C-alpha positions as a printed Julia matrix, in Angstrom:
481×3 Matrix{Float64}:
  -6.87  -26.12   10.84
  -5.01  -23.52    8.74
  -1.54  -25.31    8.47
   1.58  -23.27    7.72
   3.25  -23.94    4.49
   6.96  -24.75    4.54
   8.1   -21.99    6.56
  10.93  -20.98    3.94
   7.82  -19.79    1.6
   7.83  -16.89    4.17
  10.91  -15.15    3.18
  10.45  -11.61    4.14
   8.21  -11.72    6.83
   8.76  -11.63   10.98
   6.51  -13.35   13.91
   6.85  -11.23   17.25
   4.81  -13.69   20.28
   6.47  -13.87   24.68
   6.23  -17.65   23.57
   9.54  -18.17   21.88
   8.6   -21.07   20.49
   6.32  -19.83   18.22
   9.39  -18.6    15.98
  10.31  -21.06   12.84
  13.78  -22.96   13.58
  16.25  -21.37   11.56
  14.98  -18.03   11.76
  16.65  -15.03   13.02
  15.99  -14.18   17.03
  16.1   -11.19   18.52
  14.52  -10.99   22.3
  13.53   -7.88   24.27
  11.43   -6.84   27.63
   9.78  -10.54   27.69
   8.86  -10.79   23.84
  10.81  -12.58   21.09
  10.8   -11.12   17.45
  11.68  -14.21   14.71
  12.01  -12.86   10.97
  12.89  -14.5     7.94
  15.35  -12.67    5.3
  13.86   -9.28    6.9
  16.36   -6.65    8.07
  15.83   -4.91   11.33
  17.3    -2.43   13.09
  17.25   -1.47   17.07
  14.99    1.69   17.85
  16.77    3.56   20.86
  15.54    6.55   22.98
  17.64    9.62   22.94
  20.01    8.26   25.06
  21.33    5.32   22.96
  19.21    2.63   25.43
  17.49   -0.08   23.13
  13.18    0.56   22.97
  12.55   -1.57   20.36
  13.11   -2.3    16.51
  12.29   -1.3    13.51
  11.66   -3.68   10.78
  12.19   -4.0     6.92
  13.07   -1.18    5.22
  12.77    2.25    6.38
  13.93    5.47    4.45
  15.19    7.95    7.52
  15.94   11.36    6.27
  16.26   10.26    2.65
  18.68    7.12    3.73
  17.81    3.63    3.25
  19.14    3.3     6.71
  20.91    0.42    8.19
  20.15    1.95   11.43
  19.89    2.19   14.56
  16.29    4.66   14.58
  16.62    7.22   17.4
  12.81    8.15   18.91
  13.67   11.41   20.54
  12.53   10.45   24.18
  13.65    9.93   27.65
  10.17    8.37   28.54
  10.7     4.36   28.56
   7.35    3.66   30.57
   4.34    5.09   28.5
   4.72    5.76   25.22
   5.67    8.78   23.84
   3.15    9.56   20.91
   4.56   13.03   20.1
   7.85   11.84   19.59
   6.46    8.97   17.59
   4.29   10.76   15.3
   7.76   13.17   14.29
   9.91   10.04   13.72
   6.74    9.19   11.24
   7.17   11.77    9.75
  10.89   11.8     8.88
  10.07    7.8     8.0
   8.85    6.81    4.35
   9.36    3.46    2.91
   8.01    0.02    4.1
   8.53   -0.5     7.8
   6.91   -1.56   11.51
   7.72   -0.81   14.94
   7.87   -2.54   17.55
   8.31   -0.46   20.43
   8.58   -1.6    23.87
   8.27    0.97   27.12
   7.61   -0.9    30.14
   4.33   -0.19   30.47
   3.03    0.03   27.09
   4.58   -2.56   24.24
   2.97   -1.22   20.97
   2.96   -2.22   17.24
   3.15    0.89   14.34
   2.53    0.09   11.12
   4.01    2.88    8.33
   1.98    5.09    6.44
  -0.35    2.62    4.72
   0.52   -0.51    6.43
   2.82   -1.88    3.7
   4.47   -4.37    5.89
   1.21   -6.2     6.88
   0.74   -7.41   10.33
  -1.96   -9.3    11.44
  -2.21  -10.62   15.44
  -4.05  -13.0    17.89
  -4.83  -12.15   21.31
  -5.61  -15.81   22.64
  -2.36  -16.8    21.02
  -0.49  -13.23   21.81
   1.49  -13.02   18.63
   1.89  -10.9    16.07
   2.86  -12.29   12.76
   2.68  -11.2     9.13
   0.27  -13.35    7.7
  -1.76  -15.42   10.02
  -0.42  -18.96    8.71
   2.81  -18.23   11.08
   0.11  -17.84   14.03
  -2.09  -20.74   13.3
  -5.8   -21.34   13.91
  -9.21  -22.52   12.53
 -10.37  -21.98    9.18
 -13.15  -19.24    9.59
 -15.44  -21.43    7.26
 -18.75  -19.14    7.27
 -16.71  -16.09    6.22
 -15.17  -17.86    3.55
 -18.1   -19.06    2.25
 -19.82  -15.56    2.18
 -17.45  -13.62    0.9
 -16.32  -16.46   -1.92
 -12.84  -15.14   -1.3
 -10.58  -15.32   -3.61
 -12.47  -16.63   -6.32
 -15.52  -14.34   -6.27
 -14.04  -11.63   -3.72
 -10.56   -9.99   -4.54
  -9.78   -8.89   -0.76
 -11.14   -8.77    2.6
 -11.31   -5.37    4.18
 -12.07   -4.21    7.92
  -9.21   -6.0     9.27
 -10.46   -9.35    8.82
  -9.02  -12.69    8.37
  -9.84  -16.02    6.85
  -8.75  -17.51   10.27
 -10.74  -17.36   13.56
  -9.84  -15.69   16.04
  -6.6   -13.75   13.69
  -7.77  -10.16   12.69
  -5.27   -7.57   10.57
  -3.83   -4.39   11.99
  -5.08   -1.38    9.44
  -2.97    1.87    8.61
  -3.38    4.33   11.19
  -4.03    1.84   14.09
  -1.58    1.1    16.87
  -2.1    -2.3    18.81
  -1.5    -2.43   22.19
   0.37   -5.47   23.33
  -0.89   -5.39   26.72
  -4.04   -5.6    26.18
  -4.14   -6.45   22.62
  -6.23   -3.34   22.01
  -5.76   -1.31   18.4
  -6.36    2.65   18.36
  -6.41    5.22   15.96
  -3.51    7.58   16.3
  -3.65    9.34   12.67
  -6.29   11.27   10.78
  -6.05   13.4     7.68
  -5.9    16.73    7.43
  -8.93   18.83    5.56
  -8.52   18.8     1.79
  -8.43   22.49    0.58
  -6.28   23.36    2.83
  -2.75   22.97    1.14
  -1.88   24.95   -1.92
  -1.18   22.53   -5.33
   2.23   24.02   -6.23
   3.72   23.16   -2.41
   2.02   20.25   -2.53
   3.84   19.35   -5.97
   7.04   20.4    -4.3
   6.85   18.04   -1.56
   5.43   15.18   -3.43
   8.39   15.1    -6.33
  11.44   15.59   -3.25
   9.72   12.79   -1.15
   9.31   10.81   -4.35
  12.51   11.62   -5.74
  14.72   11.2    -2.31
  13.18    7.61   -1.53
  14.18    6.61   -5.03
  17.41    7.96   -4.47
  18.21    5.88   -1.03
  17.38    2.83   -2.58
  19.37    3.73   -5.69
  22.27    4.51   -3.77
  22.44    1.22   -2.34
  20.89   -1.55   -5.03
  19.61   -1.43   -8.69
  16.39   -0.8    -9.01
  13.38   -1.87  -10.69
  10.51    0.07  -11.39
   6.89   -0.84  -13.76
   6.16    1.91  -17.06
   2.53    1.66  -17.6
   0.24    4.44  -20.1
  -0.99    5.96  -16.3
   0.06    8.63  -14.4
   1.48    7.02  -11.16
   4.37    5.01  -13.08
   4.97    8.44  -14.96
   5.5    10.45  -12.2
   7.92    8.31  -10.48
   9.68    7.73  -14.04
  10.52   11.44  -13.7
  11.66   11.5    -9.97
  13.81    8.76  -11.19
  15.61   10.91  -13.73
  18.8    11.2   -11.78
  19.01    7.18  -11.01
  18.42    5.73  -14.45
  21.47    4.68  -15.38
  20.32    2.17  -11.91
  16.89    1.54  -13.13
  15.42   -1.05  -15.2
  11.7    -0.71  -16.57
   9.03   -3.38  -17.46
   5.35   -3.54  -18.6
   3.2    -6.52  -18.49
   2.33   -7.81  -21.74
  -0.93   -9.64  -22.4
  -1.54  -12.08  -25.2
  -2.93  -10.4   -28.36
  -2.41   -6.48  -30.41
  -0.85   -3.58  -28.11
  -2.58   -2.29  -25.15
  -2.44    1.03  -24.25
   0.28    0.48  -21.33
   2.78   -1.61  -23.91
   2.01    1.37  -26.62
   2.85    4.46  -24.81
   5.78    2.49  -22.62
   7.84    1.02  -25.77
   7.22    5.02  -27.14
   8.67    6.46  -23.99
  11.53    3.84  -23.58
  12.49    4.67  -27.38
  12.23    8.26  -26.59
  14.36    8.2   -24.03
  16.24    5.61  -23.78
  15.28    3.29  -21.25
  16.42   -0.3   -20.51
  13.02   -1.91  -20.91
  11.15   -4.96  -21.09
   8.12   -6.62  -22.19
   6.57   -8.77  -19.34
   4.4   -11.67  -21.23
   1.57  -12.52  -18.53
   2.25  -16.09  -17.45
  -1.03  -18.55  -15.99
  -0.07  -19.23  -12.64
  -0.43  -23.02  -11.63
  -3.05  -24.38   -9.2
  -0.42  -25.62   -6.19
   1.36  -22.09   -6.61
  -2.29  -20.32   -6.5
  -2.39  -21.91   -3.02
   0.9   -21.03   -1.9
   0.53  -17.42   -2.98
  -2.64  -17.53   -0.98
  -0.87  -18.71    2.42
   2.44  -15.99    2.04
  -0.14  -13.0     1.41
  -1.88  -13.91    4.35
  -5.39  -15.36    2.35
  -5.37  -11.51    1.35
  -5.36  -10.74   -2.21
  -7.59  -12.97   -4.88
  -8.22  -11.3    -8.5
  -6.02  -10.99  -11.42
  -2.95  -10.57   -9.36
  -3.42  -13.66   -7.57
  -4.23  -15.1   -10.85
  -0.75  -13.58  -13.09
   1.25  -13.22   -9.98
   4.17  -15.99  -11.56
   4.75  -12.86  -14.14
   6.87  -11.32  -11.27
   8.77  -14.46  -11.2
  10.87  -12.71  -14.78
  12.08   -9.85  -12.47
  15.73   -9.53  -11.64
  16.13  -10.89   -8.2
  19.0    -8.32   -7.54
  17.01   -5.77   -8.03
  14.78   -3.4    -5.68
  11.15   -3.02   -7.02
   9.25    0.19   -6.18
   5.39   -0.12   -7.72
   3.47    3.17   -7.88
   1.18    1.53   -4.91
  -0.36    4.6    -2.86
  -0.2     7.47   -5.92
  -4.11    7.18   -6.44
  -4.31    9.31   -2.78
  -3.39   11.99   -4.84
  -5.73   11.12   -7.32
  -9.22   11.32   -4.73
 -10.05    8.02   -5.46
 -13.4     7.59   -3.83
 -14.85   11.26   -4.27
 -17.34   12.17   -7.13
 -18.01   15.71   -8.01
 -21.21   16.48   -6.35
 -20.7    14.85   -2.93
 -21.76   16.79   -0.18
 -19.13   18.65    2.02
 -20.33   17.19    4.92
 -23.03   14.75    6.41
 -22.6    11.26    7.34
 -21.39    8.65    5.41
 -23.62    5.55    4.92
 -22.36    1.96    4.86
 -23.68    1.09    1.68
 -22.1     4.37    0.03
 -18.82    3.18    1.37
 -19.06   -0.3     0.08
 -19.72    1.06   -3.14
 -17.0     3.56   -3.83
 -14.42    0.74   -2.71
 -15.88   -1.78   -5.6
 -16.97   -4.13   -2.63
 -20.25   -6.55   -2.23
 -22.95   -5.1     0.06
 -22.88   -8.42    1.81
 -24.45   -8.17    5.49
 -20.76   -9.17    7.33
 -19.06   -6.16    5.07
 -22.11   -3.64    6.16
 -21.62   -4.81    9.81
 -18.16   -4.03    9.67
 -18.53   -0.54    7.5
 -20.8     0.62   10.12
 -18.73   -0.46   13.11
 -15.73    1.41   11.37
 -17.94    4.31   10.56
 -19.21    4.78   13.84
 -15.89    5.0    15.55
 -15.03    7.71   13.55
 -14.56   11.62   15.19
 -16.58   13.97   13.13
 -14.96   14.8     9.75
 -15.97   15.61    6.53
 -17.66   13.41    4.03
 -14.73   13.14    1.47
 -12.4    12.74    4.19
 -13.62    9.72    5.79
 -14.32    8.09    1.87
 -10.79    8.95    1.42
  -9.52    7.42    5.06
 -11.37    4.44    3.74
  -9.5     4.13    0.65
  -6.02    3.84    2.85
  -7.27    1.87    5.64
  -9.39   -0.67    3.66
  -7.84   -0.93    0.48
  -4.4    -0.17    0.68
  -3.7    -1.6     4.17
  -6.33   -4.74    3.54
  -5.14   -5.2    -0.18
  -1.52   -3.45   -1.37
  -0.06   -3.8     2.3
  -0.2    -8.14    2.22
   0.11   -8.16   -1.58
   3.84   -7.06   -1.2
   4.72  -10.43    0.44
   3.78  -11.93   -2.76
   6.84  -10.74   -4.43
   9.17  -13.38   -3.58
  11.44  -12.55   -6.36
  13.15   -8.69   -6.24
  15.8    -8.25   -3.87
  12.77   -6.63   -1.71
   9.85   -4.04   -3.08
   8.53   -1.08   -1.28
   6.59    2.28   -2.46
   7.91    5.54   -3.22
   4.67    7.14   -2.5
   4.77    5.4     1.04
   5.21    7.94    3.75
   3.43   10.33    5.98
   4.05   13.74    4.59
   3.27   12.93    1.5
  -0.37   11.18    2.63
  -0.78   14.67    4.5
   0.55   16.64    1.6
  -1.78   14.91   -0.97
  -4.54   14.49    1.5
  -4.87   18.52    1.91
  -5.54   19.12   -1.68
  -8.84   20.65   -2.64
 -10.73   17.92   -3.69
 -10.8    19.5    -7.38
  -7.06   19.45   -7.74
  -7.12   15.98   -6.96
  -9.77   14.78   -8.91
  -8.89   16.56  -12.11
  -5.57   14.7   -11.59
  -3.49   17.74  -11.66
  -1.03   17.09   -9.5
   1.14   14.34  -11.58
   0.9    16.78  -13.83
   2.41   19.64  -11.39
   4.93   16.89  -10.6
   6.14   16.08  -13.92
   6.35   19.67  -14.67
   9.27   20.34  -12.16
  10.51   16.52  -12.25
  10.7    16.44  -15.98
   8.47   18.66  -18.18
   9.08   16.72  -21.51
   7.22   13.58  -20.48
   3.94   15.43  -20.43
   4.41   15.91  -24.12
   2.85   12.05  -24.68
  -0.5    11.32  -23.43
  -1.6     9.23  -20.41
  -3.94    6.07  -20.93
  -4.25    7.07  -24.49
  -3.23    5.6   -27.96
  -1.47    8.26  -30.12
  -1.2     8.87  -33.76
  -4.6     7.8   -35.52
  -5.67    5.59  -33.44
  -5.46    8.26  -30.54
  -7.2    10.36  -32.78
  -9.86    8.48  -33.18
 -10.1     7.19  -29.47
 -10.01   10.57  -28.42
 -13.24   11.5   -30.69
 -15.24    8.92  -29.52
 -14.7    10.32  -25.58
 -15.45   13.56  -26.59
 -18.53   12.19  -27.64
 -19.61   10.16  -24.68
 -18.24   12.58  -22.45
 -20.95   15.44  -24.33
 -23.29   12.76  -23.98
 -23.11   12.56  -20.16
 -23.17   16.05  -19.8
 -26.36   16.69  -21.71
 -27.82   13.89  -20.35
 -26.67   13.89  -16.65
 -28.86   10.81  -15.8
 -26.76    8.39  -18.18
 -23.19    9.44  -16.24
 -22.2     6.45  -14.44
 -22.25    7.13  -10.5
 -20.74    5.13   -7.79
């Protein structure tokens, strides 16, 4: 049996079942239209139609307009028997943040996850519950597909929406699950890259970025991570008007400078920031096991490993991670892929870094096959959010028992759509933290990313130059995923 650790572990996290008594005592009950929703130092807020009459709720933390909102959310509907999809996909798009909904029309109860599934959920139709993680549902051990995929010790995550317990599978981004018939669908695609313009893009990216940083600002301190990279540079700068709220840190291994420590100490001198060096702490066996059961058996690898590092954060403070900024970066495209043409299992194994192992193939061609027609780059890129961010980053976020709460500035659905409609190029050349910087805060482009300076930078840079001539004279020596 998978047995529930001591249910205050689960601090953050909600079970939603028509058995009552599947909610922990001494959690927090709401009821509604024959289902009970439990949660567990998780804010929610009612969802009403556009008449004020309760349809639901919205949990965790939603941004609404550029407010961290303490609600209620208004769908803009009179329909309370089917669900009204248009309605839901524009409140969607005026959400960003880390949030579900549960909404509940007579006829057809469904779950939404937001834009990358950042507030897991993972549900059981024999045992009709939803839950975040499936310890707070219960089951079996699924024993063969632990032993296949070696998760966590020689696997990092488990993608395709599946579970370590039988019977328990996880809702992906851009799914809705029927609680009728315990049915998911697919209510979002992407648009077509190429088909946005990179200096409206840019616009859109640093006011989302820069307004959902400003709600939570508004109402808590915040905290946010300064790495050498891009992502944590671009949100520095849509932070510019909050700092005086804003704490910085950067995880410090044992041994000389890295890259990250390097270029963050230079910018928090530069500029003045309140920052801190992390020192990477081991993280003990019995708390490897915990972490395990509060992400949901989810998320193995180095942050499993160094997760107790969080534990130095401020607890008062909000984190916001630069999870979700590599969509702008075209993660899984290579220059050369074809425009269009199907997409073969094994390709999409490989450009998400996972095993060809016959269960993962199974799965990849199953998710493959109930794609519409799109093009190639799109459906590596729909892959990307649905398998790794919504299998990986969206249950890793219940690991961080320690901030106040933590959610993603890059979370939201314009952005995805904003990024997402970049020509491929743009994307790949990473040109649009640049574009972002340039209007958020031009002078932090004058420093380098992911690169030492002064001599050492130098002679770093050199030796690229090198390799990268290398590759390009001898095309068969590039490495190709």
């Amino acid at each position: 049996m998978t047995e529930p650790v001591e249910r205050s572990a689960h601090v953050g996290q909600f079970v939603l079942s028509e058995d009552g008594d599947r909610v922990p005592a001494g959690w927090v009950r709401r009821s509604s239209s024959g289902w009970t929703l439990g949660t567990h130092g998780l804010p929610v807020v009612d969802v009403l139609d556009r008449a004020g009459a309760p349809l639901g709720w919205c949990l965790g933390h939603p941004v609404l307009d550029g407010v961290l909102t303490g609600g209620p959310v208004v769908l803009d509907t009179g329909e309370r028997t089917r669900l009204d999809w248009p309605a839901v996909d524009a409140l969607h798009r005026r959400l960003a943040g880390r949030f579900l909904l549960v909404l509940l029309p007579d006829d057809e109860p469904t779950v939404v996850l937001d834009a990358y599934g950042s507030l897991a959920a993972v549900h059981s139709a024999d045992r009709r519950t939803v839950a975040s993680v499936p310890a707070l549902i219960g089951g079996e051990l699924d024993t063969e597909l632990a032993e296949v995929t070696g998760f966590p010790d020689r696997g990092t995550w488990l993608p395709f929406g599946l579970t370590l317990t039988v019977g328990t599978r996880r809702l992906q981004a851009d799914h809705s699950l029927d609680l009728r018939t315990w049915r998911t669908a697919r209510h979002w695609l992407p648009p077509v890259p190429g088909t946005a313009d990179g200096d409206e893009v840019a616009a859109v990216v640093h006011e989302g970025v820069r307004r959902t940083i400003a709600a939570v600002a508004a109402v808590h301190p915040l905290t946010l991570s300064l790495t050498g990279g891009r992502d944590s540079r671009l949100l520095l700068g849509c932070a510019r008007e909050v700092l005086p709220e804003a704490v910085f840190f950067t995880l410090a291994q044992p041994g000389p400078p890295t890259v990250d420590t390097h270029l963050a100490t230079r910018l928090a001198d530069r500029y003045g920031l309140a920052h801190d060096l992390l020192p990477v702490r081991t993280t003990r066996p019995e708390e490897l096991d915990e972490w395990l059961t509060v992400t949901g058996h989810a998320v193995g690898g180095e942050l499993w490993q160094a997760h107790e590092t969080l534990r130095q954060l401020d607890p008062a403070r909000v984190l916001l991670p630069g999870t979700a900024g590599e969509v702008g970066r075209a993660h899984t495209y290579r220059p050369g892929d074809p425009d269009d043409g199907p997409v073969s299992p094994e390709t999409l194994l490989r450009r998400l870094r996972l095993p060809a192992l016959p269960v993962y193939l199974e799965h990849a061609g199953r998710w493959l096959a109930e794609l519409p027609a799109l093009p190639y780059p799109t459906v590596l890129e729909l892959a990307y959010v649905e398998q790794r961010l919504s299998c990986w980053a969206g249950p890793g976020h219940y690991g961080n028992r320690t901030s106040r709460f933590e959610l993603s500035p890059f979370a939201g659905r314009t952005l995805f759509e904003a990024m997402l409609a970049l020509p491929l190029e743009h994307r790949w050349s990473e040109r649009l933290g640049d574009d972002v910087l340039s209007r958020a805060w031009p002078e932090l482009l004058d420093l380098p990313f992911n690169e030492f300076t002064g001599l050492r930078g130098a002679r770093d840079s050199a030796v690229r130059r090198i390799k990268r001539l290398v590759r390009e004279r001898v095309p068969a020596l590039a490495p190709r995923a």
